[in-house]
């Protein structure tokens, strides 16, 4: 299953029962700014992680090598 970053963020918001306004306030941005980023699906990894953490979620990134080895990026 593959989701765009915006879609997975919206899913997390719904699951955590958090609105765009609330998430914007928690991260120091306006709802309009957050809405634009969601529309454009345009996030830096650090920003995406911050948004998830503001909802009590975490983000794990892995490098997956051709042989199947996975290395967690911290």
XYZ file of C-alpha atoms in Angstrom:
74
model
C 0.000 0.000 0.000
C 1.407 3.392 -0.988
C 0.027 6.714 0.215
C 1.103 10.219 -0.590
C 2.500 12.105 2.388
C -0.554 14.378 2.454
C -2.955 11.458 2.476
C -1.133 9.661 5.275
C -1.022 12.894 7.297
C -4.772 13.390 6.813
C -5.331 9.786 7.909
C -3.250 10.379 11.054
C -5.181 13.594 11.764
C -8.483 11.748 11.458
C -7.288 8.873 13.635
C -5.977 11.288 16.294
C -9.127 13.458 15.982
C -7.117 16.609 15.213
C -8.205 19.350 12.805
C -5.966 21.377 10.507
C -6.523 24.389 12.762
C -5.422 22.447 15.850
C -2.396 20.949 14.106
C -1.416 24.345 12.756
C -1.550 25.851 16.253
C 0.506 22.988 17.664
C 3.195 23.558 15.040
C 3.105 27.361 14.899
C 1.571 27.778 11.464
C -1.770 28.913 10.116
C -4.438 26.551 8.900
C -4.136 28.192 5.475
C -0.412 27.453 5.299
C -0.899 23.845 6.400
C -3.773 23.402 3.962
C -1.580 24.638 1.101
C 1.144 22.150 1.988
C -1.403 19.336 2.127
C -2.784 20.374 -1.252
C 0.660 20.545 -2.858
C 1.862 17.401 -1.045
C 5.053 19.334 -0.363
C 6.876 18.554 2.904
C 10.462 18.378 4.113
C 11.089 15.190 6.083
C 11.887 17.207 9.223
C 8.651 19.162 8.857
C 6.603 16.017 8.246
C 8.119 14.424 11.353
C 7.288 17.548 13.398
C 3.656 17.452 12.240
C 3.344 13.796 13.195
C 4.995 14.352 16.568
C 2.558 17.201 17.269
C -0.175 14.552 17.020
C 1.642 12.115 19.299
C 2.798 9.963 16.384
C 6.289 8.976 15.274
C 8.004 8.595 11.916
C 10.543 5.877 11.133
C 12.649 5.971 7.983
C 14.662 3.083 6.626
C 17.205 2.577 3.893
C 16.252 -0.642 2.131
C 19.107 -2.259 0.225
C 18.587 -4.453 -2.844
C 19.400 -7.551 -0.770
C 16.494 -6.719 1.578
C 18.587 -5.388 4.464
C 16.886 -2.489 6.263
C 18.739 0.190 8.210
C 16.782 2.574 10.432
C 17.685 6.250 9.945
C 17.619 8.097 13.265
